[in-house]
Coordinates of C-alpha atoms and ligand atoms in Angstrom, one line a residue:
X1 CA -0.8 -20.1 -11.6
X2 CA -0.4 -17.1 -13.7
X3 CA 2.8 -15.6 -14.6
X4 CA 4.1 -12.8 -17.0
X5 CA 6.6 -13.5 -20.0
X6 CA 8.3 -10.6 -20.7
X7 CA 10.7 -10.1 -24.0
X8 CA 13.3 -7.4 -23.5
X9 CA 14.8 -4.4 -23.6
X10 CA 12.8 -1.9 -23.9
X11 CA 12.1 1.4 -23.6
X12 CA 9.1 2.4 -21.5
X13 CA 7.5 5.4 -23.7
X14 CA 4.1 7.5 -23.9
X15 CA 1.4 8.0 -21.1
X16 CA -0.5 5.9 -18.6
X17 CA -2.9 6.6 -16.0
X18 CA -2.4 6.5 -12.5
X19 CA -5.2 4.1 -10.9
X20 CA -6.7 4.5 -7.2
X21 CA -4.7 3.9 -4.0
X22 CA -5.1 0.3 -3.1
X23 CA -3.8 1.5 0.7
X24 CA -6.5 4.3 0.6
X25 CA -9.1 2.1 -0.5
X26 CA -9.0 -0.5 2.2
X27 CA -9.0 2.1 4.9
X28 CA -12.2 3.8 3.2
X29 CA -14.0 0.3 3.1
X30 CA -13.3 -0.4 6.5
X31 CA -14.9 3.0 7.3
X32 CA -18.4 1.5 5.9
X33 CA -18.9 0.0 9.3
X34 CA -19.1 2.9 11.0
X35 CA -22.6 4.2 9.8
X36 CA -25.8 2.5 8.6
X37 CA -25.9 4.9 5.7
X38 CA -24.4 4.0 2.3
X39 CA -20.9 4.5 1.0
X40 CA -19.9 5.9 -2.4
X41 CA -16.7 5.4 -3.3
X42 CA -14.8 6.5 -6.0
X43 CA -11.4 5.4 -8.3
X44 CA -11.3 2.0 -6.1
X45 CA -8.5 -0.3 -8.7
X46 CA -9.8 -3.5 -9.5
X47 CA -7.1 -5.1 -7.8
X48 CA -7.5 -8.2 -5.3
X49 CA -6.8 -6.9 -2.3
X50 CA -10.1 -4.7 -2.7
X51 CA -12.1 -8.0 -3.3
X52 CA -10.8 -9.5 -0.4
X53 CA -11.8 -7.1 1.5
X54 CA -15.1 -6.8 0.0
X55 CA -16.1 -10.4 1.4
X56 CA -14.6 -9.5 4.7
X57 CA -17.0 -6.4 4.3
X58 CA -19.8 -8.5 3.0
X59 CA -18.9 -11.8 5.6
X60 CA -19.4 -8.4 8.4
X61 CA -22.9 -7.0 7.0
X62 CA -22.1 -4.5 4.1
X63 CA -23.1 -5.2 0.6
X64 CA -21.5 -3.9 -2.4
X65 CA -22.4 -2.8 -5.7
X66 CA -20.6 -1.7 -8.5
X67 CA -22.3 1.7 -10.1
X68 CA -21.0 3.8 -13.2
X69 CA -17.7 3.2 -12.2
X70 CA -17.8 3.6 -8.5
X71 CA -18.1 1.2 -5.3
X72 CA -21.5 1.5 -3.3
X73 CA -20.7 -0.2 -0.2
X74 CA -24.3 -0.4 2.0
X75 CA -24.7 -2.0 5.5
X76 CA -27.5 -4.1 6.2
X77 CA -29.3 -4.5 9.4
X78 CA -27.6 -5.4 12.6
X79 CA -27.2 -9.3 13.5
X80 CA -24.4 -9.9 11.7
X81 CA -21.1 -11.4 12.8
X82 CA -18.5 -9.6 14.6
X83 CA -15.3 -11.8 13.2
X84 CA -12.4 -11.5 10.2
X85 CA -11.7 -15.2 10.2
X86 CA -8.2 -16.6 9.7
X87 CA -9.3 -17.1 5.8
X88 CA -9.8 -14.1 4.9
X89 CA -7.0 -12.3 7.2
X90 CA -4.2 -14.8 6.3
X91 CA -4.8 -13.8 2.5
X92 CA -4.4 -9.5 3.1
X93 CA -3.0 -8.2 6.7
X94 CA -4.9 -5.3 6.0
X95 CA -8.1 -7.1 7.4
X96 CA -6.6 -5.9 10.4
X97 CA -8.3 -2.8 9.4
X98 CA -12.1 -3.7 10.7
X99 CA -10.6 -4.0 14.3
X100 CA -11.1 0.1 15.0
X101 CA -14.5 0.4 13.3
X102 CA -16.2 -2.9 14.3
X103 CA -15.3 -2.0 18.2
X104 CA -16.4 1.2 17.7
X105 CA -19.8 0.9 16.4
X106 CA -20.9 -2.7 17.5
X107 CA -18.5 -2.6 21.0
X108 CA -16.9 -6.3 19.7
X109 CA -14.5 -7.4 17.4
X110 CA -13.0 -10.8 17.0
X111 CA -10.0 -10.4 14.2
X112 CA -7.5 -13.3 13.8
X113 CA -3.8 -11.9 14.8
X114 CA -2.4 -11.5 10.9
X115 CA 1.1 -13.3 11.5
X116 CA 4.1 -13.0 9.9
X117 CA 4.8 -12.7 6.5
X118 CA 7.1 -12.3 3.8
X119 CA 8.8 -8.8 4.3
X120 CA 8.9 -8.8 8.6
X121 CA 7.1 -9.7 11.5
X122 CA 4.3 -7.2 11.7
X123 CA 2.8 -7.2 14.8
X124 CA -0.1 -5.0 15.4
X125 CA 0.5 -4.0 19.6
X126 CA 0.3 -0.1 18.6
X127 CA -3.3 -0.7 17.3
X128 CA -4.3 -2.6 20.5
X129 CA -2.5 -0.3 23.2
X130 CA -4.1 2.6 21.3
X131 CA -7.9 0.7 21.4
X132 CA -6.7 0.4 24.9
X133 CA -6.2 3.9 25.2
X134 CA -9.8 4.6 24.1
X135 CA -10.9 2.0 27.2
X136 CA -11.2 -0.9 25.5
X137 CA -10.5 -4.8 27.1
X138 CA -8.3 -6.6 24.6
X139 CA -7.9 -10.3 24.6
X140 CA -6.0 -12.7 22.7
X141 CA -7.1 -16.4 22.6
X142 CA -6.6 -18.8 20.3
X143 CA -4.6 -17.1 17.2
X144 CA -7.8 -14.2 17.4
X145 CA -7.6 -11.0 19.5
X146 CA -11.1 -10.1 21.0
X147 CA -11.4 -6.4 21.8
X148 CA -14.5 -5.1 23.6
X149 CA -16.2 -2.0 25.3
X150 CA -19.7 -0.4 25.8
X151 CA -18.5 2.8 25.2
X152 CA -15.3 4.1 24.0
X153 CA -14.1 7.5 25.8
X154 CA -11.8 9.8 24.0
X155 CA -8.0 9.4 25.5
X156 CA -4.4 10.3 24.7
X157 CA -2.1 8.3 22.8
X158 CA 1.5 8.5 21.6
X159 CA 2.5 5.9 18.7
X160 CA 5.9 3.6 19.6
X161 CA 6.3 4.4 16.1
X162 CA 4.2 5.6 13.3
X163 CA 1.9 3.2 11.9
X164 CA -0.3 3.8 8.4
X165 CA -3.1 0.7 9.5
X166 CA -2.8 1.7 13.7
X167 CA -2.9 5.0 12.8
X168 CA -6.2 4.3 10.4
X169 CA -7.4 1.9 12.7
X170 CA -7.3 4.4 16.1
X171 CA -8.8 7.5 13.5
X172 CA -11.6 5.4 12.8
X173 CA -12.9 4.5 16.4
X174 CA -11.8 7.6 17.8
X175 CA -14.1 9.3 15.6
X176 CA -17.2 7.5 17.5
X177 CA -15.7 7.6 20.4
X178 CA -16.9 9.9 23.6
X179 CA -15.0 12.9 23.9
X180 CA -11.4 14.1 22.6
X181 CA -8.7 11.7 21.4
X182 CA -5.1 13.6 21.2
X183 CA -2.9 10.7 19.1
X184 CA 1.0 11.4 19.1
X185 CA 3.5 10.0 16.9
X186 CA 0.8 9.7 13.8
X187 CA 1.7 8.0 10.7
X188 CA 1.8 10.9 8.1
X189 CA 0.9 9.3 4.8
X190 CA -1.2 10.7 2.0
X191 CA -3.6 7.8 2.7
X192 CA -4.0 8.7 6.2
X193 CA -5.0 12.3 5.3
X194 CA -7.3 10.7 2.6
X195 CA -8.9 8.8 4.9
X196 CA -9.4 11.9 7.3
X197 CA -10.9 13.6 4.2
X198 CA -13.2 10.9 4.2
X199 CA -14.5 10.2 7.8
X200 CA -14.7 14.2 7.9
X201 CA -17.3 14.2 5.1
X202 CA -18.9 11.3 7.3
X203 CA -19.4 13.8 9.7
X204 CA -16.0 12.9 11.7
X205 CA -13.8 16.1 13.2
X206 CA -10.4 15.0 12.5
X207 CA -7.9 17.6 12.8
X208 CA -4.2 17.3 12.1
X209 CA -4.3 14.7 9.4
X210 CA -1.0 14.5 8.0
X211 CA 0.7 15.7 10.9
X212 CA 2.0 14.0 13.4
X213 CA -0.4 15.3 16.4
X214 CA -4.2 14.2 15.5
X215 CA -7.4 15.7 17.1
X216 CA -10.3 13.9 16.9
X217 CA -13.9 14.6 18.7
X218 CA -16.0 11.9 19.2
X219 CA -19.3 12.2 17.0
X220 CA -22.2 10.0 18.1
X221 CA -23.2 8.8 14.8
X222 CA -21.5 8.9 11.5
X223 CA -23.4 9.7 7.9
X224 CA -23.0 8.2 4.4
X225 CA -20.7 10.0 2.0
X226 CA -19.3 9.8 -1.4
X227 CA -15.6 10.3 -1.7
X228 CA -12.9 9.7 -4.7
X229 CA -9.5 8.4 -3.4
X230 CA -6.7 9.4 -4.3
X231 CA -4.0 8.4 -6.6
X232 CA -2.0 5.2 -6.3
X233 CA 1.4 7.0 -5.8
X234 CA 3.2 3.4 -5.2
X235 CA 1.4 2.3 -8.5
X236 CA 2.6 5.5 -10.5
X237 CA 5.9 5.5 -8.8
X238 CA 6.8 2.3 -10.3
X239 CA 6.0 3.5 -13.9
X240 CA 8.1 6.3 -13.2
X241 CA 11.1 4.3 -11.8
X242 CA 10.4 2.2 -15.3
X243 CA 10.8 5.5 -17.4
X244 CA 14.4 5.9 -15.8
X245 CA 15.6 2.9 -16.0
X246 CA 15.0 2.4 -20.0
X247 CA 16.0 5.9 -20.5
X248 CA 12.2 6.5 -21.4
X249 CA 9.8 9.1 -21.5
X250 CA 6.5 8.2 -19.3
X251 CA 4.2 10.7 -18.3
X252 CA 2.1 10.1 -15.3
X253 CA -1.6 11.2 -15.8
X254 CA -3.9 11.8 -12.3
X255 CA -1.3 11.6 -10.1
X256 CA -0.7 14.3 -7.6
X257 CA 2.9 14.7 -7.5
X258 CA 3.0 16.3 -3.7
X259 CA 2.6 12.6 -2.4
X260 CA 5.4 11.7 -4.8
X261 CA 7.8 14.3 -3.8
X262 CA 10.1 11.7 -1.9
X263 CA 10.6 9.5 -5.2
X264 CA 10.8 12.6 -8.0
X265 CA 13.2 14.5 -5.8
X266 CA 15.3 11.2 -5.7
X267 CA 15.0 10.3 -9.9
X268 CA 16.4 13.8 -10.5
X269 CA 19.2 13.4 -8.8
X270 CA 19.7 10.3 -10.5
X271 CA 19.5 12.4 -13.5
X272 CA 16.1 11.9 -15.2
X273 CA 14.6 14.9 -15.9
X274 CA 11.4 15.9 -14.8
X275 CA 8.2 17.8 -15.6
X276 CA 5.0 18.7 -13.5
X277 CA 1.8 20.0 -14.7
X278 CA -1.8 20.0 -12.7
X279 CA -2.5 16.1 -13.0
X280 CA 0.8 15.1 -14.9
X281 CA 4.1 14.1 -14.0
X282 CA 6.2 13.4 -17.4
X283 CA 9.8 11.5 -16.3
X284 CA 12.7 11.4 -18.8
X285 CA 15.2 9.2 -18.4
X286 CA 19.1 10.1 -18.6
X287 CA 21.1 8.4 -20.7
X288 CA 23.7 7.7 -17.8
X289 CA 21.5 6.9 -14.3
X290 CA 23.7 8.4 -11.0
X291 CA 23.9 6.3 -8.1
X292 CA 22.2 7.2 -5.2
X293 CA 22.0 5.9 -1.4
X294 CA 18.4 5.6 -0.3
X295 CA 17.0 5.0 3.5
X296 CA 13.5 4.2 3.9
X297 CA 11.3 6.2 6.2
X298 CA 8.1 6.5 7.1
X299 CA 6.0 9.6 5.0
X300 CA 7.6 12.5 4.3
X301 CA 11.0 9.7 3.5
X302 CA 11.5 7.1 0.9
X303 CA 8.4 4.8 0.7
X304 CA 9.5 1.0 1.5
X305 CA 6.9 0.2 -1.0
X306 CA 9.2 1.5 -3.7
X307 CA 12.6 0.0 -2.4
X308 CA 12.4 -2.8 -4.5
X309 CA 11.4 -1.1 -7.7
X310 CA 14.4 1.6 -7.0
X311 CA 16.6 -2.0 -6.2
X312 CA 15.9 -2.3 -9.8
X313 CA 16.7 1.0 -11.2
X314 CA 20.1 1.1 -8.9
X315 CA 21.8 -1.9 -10.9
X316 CA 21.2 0.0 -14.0
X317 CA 23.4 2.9 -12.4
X318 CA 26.5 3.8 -13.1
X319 CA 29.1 3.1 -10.0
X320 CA 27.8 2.0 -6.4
X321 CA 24.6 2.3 -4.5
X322 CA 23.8 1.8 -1.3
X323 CA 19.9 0.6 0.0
X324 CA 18.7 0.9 4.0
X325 CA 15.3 -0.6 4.6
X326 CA 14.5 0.9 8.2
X327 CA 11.0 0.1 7.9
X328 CA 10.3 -3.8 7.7
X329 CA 13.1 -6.2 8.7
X330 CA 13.2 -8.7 5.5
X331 CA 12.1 -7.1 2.2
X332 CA 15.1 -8.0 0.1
X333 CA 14.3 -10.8 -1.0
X334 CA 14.0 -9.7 -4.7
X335 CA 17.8 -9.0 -4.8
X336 CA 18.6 -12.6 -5.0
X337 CA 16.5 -12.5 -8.1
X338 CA 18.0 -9.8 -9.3
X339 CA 21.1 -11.4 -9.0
X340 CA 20.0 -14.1 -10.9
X341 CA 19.2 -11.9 -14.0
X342 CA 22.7 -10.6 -14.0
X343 CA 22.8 -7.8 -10.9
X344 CA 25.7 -7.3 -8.5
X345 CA 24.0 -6.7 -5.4
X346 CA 25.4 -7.7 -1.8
X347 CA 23.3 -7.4 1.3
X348 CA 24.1 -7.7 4.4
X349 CA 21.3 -7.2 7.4
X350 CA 19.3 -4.2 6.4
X351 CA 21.1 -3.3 3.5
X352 CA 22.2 -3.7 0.1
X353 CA 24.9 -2.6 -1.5
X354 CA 24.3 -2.5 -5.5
X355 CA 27.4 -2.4 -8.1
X356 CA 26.1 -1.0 -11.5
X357 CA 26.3 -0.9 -14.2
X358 CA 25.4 -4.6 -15.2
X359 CA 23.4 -5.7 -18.0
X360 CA 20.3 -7.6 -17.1
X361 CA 19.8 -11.0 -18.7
X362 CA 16.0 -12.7 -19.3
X363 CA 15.4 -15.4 -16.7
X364 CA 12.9 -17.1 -15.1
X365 CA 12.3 -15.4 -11.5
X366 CA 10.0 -16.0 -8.4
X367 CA 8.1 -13.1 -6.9
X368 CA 7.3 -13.2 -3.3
X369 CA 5.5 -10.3 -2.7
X370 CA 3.4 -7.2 -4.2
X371 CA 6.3 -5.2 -4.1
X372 CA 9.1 -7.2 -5.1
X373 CA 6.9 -8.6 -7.9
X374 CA 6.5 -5.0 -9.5
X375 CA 10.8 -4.8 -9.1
X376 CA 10.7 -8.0 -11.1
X377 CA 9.0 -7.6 -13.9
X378 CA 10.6 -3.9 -14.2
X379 CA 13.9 -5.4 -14.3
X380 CA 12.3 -8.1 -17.4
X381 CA 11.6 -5.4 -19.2
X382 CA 15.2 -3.7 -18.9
X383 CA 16.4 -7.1 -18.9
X384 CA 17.8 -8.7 -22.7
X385 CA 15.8 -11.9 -23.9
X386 CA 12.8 -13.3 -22.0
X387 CA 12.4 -13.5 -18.6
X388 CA 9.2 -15.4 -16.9
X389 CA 8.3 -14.0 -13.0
X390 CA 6.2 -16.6 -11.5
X391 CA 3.6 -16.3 -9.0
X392 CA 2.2 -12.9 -10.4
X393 CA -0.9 -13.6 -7.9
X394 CA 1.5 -11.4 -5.6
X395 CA 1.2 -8.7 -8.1
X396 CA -2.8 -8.8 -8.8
X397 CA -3.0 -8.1 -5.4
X398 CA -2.2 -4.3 -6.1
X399 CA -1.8 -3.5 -9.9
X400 CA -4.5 -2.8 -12.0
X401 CA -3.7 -3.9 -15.4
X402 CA -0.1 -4.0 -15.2
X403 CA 0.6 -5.9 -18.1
X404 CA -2.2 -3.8 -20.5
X405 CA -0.6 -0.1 -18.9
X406 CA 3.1 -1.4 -19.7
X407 CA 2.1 -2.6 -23.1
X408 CA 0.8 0.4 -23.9
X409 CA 4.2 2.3 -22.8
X410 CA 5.9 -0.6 -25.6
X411 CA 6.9 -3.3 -23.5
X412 CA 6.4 -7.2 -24.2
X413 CA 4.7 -8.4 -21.9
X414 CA 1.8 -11.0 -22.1
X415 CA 0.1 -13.2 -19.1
X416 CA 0.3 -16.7 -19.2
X417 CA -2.8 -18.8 -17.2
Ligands
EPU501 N1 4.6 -2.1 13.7 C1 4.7 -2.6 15.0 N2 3.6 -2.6 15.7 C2 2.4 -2.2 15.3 C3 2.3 -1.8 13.9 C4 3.4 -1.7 13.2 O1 5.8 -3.0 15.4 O2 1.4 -2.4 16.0 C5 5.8 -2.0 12.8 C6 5.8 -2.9 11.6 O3 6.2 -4.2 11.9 C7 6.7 -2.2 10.7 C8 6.5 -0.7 11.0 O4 5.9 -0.7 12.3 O5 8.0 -2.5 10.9 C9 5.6 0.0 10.1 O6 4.4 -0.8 9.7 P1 3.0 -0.2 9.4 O7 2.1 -0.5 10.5 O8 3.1 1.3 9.1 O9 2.6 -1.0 8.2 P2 1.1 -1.4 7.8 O10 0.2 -0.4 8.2 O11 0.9 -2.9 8.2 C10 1.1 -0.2 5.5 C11 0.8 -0.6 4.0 C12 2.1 -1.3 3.6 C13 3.3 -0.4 3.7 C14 3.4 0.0 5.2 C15 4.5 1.0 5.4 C16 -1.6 -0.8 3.9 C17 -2.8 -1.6 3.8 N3 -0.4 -1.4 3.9 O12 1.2 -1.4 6.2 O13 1.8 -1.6 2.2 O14 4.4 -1.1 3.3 O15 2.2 0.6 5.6 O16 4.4 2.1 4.6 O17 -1.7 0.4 4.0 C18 2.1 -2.8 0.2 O18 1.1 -2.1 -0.3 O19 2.8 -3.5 -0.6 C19 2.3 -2.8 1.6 C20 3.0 -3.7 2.2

């Protein structure tokens, strides 16, 4: 298994390029079922999550193709199968996403129920009452749920709470079903509205992308269309996060620093200071970080995709911090690595309460997911000596090149197979 060895401190310094949105990408795949007509899709990461979901894709009808750069996903004719197995969705939860589009255009889906897994429980109910909403029968049956219907008719429904994949998932059959779908409660995340961007220029009328009301007229047939997707802003956050916590100077190239309001407006009150230009976002670190309290909240708040990474960042701080994750129920489990490098961290439910200042000491850690991997390795890099984070298949799942874009920003870091 592959794991990073990382010699510290140092100081993250110089520029680095922001890649494509893993969670736009898989949305925008997904949306390749809904036409006949090829997809062209731009600034997809190499990461594995997006090859995963390229054999679901393929396993469902749609080849792909890799031209100058960009992902040419192309459905072949029909008779092809109408299930995400176990395999494939036990590996990425976001499989979860062919559910909307496979109903939608075929009138069948088969998709086995993703589980649990390391951060919380993650059931997916919203995107089945909201399928229901749109008239479909759901079924559940032997760890799959079976949704079905001849035709689905534009309805109204309100979210128990937002959801980025139910949200994605009720956008994309919506947009084929018959008539007007009102959807309340909407997730509100820059991927969302990318995706909107994209089933728009498939013909779609999505209206209210972004907000939490939705409007969506049914179309009877979709188009092919090329589309670039956006920025990874959980990718670019990270680097950012980095830059602080070495007292750096990292400047974020391609990013669009609307959709990382949430995270710049917190590292300047934590005292880095920071510059935005069309396309560039250049973080500073301060030479003494503030403490801050944090809550996590879906889009406009906090991203719990960068808890962990801020985690990091806070035991670098100088006096007490306090974490809330409000939006899964387990995803701390990197502070007991943390601790292990030398952190003072005590949690306690849903939160964490971090003591800083503490130096950070080389160890060998274990990463147990995408997230908390990216925490890890920023912490080896603050950390003194040589720390070794295992299991870095988490981290492949979502970062392009992690190791070659931190090198180049002067860490020591190298992969070990
Ligand atoms: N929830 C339900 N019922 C549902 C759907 C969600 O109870 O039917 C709950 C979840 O259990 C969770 C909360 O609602 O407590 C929000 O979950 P959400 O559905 O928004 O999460 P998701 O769509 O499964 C996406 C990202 C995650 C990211 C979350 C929150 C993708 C492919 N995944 O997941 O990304 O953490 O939104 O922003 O877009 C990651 O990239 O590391 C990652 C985990």
């Amino acid at each position: 298994m592959d794991r990073f060895r990382i010699l510290g401190p140092s100081r993250l310094a110089g520029s680095v390029e922001a890649s494509g949105a893993k969670n736009a990408s898989l949305p925008a795949m997904a949306a390749s079922l809904l036409s006949d007509e090829p997809l062209v899709l731009g600034r997809v990461p190499r990461v594995r999550d997006i090859t995963t979901m390229g054999r679901l894709l393929e396993h469902l009808g749609v080849s792909r193709a890799h031209e100058d750069g960009r992902l040419v996903l192309t459905p072949r004719d029909n008779g092809n199968p109408d299930e995400a197995p176990y395999e494939l969705v036990k590996t990425m939860r976001a499989s979860v996403l062919v559910l909307g589009p496979l109903l939608a255009r075929r009138g069948h889906a088969r998709v086995s129920l993703p589980g649990g897994c390391a951060i919380g429980v993650r059931p997916i109910d919203q995107h089945l009452a909201g399928l229901e909403a749109l008239g479909a029968e759901v079924s559940l049956e032997h760890g799959y749920v079976e949704v079905r219907a001849r035709h689905l008719l534009g309805g109204r429904f309100r979210f128990a709470m937002p959801t980025v994949t139910g949200t994605e998932n009720l956008m994309m059959a919506a947009s084929l079903a018959r008539g007007t779908t009102v959807l309340d409660n909407c997730a509100r995340e820059p991927e969302i509205v990318d995706l909107a961007r994209l089933l728009n220029g498939m013909g779609a009328s999505i209206e209210g992308a972004g907000d939490e009301r939705m409007v969506i007229e049914g179309r009877e047939r979709l188009h092919g269309a090329e589309h670039r997707i956006i920025a990874d802003r959980i990718e670019g956050g990270t680097y950012l996060i980095g830059a602080t916590m070495t007292r750096g100077d990292v400047t974020l190239l391609g990013a669009e620093a609307a959709d990382l309001a949430p995270l710049l407006h917190r590292l300047a009150e934590n005292g880095a200071d920071i510059e935005i230009s069309p396309d560039r976002i250049r973080v500073r670190g301060p030479s003494e970080i503030r403490p801050r309290d944090l809550q996590t909240a879906p889009h406009p708040g906090f991203p719990t995709d960068l808890q962990a990474q801020y985690m990091a960042l806070m035991t670098q701080a100088q006096g007490v911090s306090e974490i809330s994750e409000t939006v899964f129920e387990n995803r701390f489990q990197h502070a007991p690595e943390l601790m292990r490098m030398g952190a003072d961290i005590r949690v306690d439910g849903g939160r964490a309460q971090i003591h800083g200042p503490n130096p950070l000491s080389g160890a060998q850690v274990m990463a147990t997911d995408l997230r908390a991997s990216a925490c890890l390795v920023l912490a080896g890099v603050a950390a003194r000596g040589e720390t070794e984070v295992l299991r870095i298949y988490h981290l492949d799942r979502g970062y392009e090149g992690m190791e070659l874009k931190l090198q180049k920003l002067g860490a020591h870091v190298e992969r070990l197979r």
